[in-house]
GROMACS .gro file of C-alpha atoms in nm:
model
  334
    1UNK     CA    1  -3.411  -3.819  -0.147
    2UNK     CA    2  -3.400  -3.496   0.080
    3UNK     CA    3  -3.531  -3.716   0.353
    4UNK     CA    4  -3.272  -4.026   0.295
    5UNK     CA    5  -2.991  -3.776   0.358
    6UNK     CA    6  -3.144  -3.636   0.663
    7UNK     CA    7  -3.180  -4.004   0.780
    8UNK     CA    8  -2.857  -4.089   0.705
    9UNK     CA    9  -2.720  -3.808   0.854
   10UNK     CA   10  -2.937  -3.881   1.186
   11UNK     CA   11  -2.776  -4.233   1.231
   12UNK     CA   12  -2.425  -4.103   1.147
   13UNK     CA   13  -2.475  -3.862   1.468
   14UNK     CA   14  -2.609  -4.141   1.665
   15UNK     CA   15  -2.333  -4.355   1.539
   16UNK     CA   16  -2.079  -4.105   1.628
   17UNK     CA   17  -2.193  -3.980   1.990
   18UNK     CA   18  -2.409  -4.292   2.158
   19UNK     CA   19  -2.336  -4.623   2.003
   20UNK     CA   20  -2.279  -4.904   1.690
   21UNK     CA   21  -2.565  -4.895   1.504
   22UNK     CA   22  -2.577  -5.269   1.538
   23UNK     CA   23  -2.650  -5.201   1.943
   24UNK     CA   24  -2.975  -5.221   2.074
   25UNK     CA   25  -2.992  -4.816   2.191
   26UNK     CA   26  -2.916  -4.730   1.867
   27UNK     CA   27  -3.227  -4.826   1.747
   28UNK     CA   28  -3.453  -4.744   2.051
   29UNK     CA   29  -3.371  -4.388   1.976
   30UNK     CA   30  -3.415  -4.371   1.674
   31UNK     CA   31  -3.757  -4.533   1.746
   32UNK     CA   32  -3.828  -4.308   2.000
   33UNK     CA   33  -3.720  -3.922   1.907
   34UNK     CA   34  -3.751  -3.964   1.524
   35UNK     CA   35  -3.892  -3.568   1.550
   36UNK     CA   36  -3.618  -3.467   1.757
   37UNK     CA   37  -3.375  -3.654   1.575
   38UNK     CA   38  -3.474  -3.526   1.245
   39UNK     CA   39  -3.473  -3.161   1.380
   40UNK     CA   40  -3.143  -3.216   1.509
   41UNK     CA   41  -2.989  -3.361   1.151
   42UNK     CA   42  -3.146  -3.099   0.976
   43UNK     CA   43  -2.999  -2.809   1.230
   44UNK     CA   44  -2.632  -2.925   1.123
   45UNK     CA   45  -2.713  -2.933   0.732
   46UNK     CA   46  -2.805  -2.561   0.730
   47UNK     CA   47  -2.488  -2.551   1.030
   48UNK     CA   48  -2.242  -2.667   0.744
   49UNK     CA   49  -2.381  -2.505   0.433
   50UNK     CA   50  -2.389  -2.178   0.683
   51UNK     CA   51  -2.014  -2.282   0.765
   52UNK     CA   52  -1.934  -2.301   0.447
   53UNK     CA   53  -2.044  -1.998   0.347
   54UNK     CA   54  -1.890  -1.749   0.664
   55UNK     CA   55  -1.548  -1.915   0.556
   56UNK     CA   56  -1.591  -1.841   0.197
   57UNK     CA   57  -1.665  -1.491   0.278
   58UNK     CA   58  -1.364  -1.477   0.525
   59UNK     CA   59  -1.161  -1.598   0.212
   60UNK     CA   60  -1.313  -1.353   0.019
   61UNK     CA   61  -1.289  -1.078   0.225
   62UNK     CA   62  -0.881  -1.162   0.335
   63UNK     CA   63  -0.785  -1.076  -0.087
   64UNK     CA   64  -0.973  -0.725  -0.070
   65UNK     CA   65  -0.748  -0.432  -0.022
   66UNK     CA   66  -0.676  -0.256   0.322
   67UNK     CA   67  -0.677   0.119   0.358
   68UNK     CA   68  -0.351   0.224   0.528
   69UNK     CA   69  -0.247   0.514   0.740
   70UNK     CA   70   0.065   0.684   0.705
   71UNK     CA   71   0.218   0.974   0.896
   72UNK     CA   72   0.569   1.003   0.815
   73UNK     CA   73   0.877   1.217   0.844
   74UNK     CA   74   1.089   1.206   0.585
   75UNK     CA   75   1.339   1.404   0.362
   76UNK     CA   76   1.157   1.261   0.044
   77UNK     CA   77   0.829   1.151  -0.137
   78UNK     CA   78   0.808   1.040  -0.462
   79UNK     CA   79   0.453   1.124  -0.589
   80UNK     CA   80   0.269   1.067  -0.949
   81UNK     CA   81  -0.041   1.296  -0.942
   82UNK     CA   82  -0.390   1.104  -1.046
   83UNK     CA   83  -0.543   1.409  -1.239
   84UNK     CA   84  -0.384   1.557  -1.565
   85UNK     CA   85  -0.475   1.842  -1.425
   86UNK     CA   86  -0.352   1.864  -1.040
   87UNK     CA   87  -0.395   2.155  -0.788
   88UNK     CA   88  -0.147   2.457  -0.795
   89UNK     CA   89   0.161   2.411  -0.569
   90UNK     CA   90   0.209   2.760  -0.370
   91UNK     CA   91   0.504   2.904  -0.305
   92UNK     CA   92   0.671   3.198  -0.142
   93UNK     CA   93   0.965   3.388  -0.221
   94UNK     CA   94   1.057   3.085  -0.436
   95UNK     CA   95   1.328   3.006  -0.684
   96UNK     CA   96   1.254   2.799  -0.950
   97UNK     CA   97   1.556   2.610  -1.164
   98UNK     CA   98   1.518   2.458  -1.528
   99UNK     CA   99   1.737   2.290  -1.812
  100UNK     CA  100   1.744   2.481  -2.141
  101UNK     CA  101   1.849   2.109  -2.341
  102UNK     CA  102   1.614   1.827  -2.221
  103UNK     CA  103   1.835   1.532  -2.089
  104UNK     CA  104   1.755   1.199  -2.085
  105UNK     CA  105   1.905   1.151  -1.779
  106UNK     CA  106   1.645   1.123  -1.483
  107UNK     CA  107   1.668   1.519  -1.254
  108UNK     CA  108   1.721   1.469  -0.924
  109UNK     CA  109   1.795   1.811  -0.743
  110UNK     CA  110   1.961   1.624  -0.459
  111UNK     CA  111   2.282   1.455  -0.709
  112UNK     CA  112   2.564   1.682  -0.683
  113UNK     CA  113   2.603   1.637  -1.063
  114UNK     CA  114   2.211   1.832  -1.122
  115UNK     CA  115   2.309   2.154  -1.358
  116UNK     CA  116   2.082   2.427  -1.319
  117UNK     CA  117   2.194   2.636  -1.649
  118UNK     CA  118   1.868   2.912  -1.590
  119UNK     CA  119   1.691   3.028  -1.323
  120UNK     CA  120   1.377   3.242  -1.225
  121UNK     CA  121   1.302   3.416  -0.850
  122UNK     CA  122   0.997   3.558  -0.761
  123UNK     CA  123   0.924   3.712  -0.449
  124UNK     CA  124   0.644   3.737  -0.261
  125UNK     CA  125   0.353   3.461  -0.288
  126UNK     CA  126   0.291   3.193  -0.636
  127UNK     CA  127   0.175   2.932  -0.736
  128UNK     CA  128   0.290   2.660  -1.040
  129UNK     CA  129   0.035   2.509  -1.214
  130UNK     CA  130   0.182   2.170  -1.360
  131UNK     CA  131   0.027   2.044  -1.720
  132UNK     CA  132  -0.017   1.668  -1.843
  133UNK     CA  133   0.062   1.372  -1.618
  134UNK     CA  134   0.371   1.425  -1.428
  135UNK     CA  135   0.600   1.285  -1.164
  136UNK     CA  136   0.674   1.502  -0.847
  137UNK     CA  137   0.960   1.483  -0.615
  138UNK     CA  138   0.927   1.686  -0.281
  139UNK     CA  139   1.301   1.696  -0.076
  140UNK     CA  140   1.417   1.878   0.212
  141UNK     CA  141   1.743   1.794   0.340
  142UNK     CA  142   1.761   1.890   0.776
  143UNK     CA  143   1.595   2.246   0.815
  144UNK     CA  144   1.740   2.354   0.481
  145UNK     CA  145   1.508   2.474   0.159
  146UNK     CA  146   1.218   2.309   0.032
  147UNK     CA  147   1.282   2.137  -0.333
  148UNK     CA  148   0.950   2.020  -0.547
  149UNK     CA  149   1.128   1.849  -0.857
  150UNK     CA  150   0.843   1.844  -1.154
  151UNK     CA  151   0.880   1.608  -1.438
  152UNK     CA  152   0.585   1.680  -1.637
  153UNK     CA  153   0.442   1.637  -2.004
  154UNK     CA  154   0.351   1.972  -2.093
  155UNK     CA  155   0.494   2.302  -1.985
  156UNK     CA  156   0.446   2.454  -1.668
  157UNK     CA  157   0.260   2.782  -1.586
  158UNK     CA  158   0.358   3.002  -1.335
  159UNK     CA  159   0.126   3.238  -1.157
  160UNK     CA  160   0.130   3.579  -0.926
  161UNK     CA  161  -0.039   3.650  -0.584
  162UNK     CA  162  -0.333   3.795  -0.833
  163UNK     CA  163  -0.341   3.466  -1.040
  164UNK     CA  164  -0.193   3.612  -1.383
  165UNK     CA  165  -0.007   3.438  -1.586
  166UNK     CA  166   0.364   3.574  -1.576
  167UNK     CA  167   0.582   3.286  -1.665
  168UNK     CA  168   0.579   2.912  -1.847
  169UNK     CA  169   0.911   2.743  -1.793
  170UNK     CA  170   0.984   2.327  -1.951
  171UNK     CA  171   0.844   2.034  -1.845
  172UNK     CA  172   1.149   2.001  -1.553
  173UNK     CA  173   1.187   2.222  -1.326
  174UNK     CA  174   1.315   2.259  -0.951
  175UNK     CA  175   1.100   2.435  -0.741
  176UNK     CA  176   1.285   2.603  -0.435
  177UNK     CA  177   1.112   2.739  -0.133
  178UNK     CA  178   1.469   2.928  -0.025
  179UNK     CA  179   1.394   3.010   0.370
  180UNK     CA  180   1.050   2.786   0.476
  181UNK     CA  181   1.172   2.904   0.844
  182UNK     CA  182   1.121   3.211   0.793
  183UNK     CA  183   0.759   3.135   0.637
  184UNK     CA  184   0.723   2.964   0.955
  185UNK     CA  185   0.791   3.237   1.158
  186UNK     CA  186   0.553   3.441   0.968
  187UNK     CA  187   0.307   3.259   1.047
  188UNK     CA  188   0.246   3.118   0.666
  189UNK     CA  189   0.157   2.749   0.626
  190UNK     CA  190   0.289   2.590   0.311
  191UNK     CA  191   0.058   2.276   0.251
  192UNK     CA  192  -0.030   2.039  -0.059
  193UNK     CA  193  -0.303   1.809  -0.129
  194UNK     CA  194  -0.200   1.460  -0.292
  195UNK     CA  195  -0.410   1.249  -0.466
  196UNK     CA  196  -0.199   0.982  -0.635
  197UNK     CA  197   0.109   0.687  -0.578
  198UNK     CA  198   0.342   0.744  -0.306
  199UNK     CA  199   0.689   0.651  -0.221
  200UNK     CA  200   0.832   0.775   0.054
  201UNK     CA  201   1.190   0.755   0.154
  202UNK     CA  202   1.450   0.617  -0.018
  203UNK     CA  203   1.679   0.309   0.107
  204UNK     CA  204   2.068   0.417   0.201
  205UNK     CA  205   2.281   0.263  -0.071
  206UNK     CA  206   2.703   0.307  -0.115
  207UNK     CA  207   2.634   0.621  -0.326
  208UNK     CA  208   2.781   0.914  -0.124
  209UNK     CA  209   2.483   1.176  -0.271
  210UNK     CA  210   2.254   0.898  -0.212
  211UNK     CA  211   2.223   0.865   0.164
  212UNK     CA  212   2.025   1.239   0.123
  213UNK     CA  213   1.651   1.157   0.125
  214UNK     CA  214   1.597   0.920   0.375
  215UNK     CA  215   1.261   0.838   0.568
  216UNK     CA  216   1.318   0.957   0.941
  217UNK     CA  217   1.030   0.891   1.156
  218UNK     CA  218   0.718   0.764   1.150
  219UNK     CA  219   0.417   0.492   1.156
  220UNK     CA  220   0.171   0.244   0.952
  221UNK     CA  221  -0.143   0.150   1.056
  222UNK     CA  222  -0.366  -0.072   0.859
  223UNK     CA  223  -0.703  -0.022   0.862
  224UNK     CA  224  -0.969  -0.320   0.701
  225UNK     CA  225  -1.330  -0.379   0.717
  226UNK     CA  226  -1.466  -0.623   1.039
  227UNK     CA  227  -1.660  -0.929   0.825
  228UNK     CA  228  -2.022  -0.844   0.949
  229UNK     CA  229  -2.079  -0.478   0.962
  230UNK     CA  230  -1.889  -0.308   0.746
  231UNK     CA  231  -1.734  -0.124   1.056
  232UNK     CA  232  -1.324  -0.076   1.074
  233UNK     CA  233  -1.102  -0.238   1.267
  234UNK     CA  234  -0.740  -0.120   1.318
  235UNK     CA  235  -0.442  -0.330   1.340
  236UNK     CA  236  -0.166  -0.221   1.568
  237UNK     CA  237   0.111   0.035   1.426
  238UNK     CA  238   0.440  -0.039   1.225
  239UNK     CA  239   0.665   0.191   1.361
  240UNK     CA  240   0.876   0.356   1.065
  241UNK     CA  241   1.257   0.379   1.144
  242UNK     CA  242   1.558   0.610   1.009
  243UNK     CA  243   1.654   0.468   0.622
  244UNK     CA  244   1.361   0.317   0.571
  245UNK     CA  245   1.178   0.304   0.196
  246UNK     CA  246   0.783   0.254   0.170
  247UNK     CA  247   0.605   0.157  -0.107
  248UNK     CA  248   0.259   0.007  -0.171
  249UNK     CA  249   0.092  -0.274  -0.437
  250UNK     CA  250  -0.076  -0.272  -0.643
  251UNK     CA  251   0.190   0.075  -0.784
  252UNK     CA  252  -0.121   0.279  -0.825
  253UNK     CA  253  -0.308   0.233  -0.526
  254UNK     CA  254  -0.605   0.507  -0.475
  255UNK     CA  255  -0.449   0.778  -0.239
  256UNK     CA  256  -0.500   1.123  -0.044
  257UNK     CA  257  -0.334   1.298   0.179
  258UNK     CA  258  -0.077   1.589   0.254
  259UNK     CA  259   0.260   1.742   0.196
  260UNK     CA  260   0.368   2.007   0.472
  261UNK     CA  261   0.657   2.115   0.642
  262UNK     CA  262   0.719   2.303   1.025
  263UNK     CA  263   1.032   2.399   1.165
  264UNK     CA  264   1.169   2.036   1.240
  265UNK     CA  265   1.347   1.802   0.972
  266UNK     CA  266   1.259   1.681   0.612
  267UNK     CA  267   0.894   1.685   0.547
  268UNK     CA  268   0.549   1.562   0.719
  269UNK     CA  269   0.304   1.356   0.562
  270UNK     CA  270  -0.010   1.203   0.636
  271UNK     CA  271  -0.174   0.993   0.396
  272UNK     CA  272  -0.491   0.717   0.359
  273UNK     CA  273  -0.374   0.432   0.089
  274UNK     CA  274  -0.597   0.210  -0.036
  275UNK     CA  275  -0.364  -0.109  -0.119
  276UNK     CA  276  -0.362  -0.462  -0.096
  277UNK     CA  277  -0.019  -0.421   0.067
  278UNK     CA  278   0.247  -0.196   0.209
  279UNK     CA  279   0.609  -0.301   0.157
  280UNK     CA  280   0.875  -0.157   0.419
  281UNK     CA  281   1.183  -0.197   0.204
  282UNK     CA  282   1.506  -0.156   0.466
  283UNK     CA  283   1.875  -0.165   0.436
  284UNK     CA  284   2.113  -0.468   0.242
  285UNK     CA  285   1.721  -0.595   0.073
  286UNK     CA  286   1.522  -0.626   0.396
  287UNK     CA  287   1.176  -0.607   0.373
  288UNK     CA  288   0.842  -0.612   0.614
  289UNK     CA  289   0.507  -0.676   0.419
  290UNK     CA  290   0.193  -0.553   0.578
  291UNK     CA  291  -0.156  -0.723   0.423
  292UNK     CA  292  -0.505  -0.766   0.490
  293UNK     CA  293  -0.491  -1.138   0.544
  294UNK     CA  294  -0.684  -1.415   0.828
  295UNK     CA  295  -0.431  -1.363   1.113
  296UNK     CA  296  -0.478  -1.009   1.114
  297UNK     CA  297  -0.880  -1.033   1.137
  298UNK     CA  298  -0.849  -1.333   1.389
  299UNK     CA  299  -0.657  -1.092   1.592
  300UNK     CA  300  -0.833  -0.774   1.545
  301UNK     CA  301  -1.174  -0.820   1.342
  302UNK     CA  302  -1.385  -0.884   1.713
  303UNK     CA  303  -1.681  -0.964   1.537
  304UNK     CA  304  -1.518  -1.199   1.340
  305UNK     CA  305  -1.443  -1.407   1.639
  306UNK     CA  306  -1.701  -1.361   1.844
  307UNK     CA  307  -1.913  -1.506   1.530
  308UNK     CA  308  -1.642  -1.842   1.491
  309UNK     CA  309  -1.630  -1.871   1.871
  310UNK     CA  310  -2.033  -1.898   1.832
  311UNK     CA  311  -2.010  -2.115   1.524
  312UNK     CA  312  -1.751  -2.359   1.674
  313UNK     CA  313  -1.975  -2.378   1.979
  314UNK     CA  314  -2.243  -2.536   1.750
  315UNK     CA  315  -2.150  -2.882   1.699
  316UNK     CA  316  -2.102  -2.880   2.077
  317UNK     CA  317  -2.489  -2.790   2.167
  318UNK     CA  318  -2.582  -3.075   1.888
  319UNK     CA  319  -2.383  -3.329   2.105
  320UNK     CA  320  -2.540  -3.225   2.424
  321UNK     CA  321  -2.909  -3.226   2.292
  322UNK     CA  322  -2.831  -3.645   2.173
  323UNK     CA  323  -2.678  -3.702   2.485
  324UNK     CA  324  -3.003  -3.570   2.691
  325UNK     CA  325  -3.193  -3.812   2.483
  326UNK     CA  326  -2.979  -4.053   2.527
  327UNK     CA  327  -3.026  -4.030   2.920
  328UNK     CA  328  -3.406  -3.968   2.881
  329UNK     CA  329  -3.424  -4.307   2.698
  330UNK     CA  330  -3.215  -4.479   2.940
  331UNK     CA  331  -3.455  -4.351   3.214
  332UNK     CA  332  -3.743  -4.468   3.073
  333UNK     CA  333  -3.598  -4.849   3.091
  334UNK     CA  334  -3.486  -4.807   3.398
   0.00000   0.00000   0.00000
């Protein structure tokens, strides 16, 4: 049966690149390079079941997620920690702002309407330690003070320079780092570690209060693995304008990064996302979606072409190795 099919396969070559079988060199060489012939057929079997295969695996590989690169500026970031049980956030000279009612209303520091019916200061250096899973909000409006909005499940521990307990305030609060510039010019480097969902910036809508919090600079770059070697390959940057909103699918993706600030606008961050896409949501419903798809690897995955350019060449060398026997048989008449 096997060698039927390579047979078969033989004279459809011969058919296709010399002559009608019913012609008279049709059958001279097949008389006279059976071997040769039969090498050749068999060659562009394992060719096609190996074709088959790489574009499987290109398939394959053009659904797993991309890791992207972010490194924003922006006067907001929406962030749900992974752990239950997240790092301390420091502070300095900090002011920190809670409800005495809980409200079902959603706090956002930045709506004019916020109340902030009790307050605590501390000066000098602190940290909050935040309990249960939680939803953070970090917003800095221009060069102004530093507001971490905590939405947590369990109450919220606050902490001295010597790491004693001195405080536990609801589960929402408004942290406020009053002056960062003057931390700045101290020489003290506020920083935080992020390990979970992002969303950073938040589109302009008709709300007065609402055009606070906007993205205002920065970049994506997507990062995927090259088909062969399990080496990366980096796609060129999206370039992250004024107003912009980012978010990422699946709405948990696996993230790190960090929260800082310096003495220009808003906040930095620079983050690696694991997703299988980033969404750039702009003004009046605009959006840009970034994937890990085929046109980005044909452009960018080098190995990946190289290896089709080499694959494509194939059925090229199979028609130049006939048509040398073909002109060696011809010869021989002759």
């Amino acid at each position: 049966m096997f060698y039927k099919g390579i047979v078969l396969i033989r004279d459809v070559l011969l058919a296709a690149v010399v002559s009608e079988p019913e012609k008279k060199v049709f059958q001279d060489m097949s008389h006279q390079y059976p071997r040769a012939l039969h090498c050749i057929a068999l060659f562009l079997c394992i060719y096609i079941a190996i074709l088959v295969m790489f574009v499987a695996k290109i398939a394959i590989n053009s659904f797993s997620p991309g890791s992207f690169i972010v490194t924003a500026r922006s006067e907001r970031i929406e962030y749900q920690p992974e752990s239950v049980d997240p790092p301390r956030i420091p502070f300095r000279n900090a002011t920190l702002y809670w409800e005495e009612e809980a409200s079902a209303e959603v706090f956002d520091p930045l709506a004019s309407t916020s109340s902030k019916s009790q307050s605590f200061s501390h000066q000098g250096s602190g940290s909050l330690q935040i309990q249960g899973k939680s939803n953070i909000v970090f917003s800095r409006i221009g060069k102004g003070p530093l507001h971490v909005q905590i939405k947590s499940a369990g109450k919220n521990s606050v902490y001295d320079e010597n790491d004693q307990k001195i405080r536990t305030l609801p589960e929402t609060i408004d942290l406020v780092l009053n002056d960062p510039m003057s931390l700045i010019n101290q020489g003290v480097a506020w920083k935080y570690n992020i390990d979970g969902p992002l969303v950073v910036g938040r589109v302009p809508t008709y709300d007065a209060y609402q055009q606070n919090g906007l993205l205002l600079d920065g970049e994506i770059h997507m990062v995927a693995k090259q088909l062969l070697s399990g080496n990366h390959y980096k796609v060129d940057p999206y370039k992250l304008q004024l107003g912009d909103g980012l978010q990422f699918m699946p709405a948990d993706p696996k993230t790190s990064g960090m929260v800082t600030f310096d003495s220009d606008r808003g906040i930095q961050l620079i983050a690696i996302v694991e997703a299988h896409s980033a969404t750039i949501k702009k003004f009046r419903e605009t959006n840009l979606k970034i994937r890990n798809n085929l046109w980005s690897k044909l452009g960018k995955d080098e190995e990946l072409v190289i290896t089709w350019a080499l694959m494509l060449a194939v059925p090229g060398i199979l028609v130049f190795s006939i048509r040398i026997l073909y002109f060696h048989s011809q010869m021989k008449l002759k």
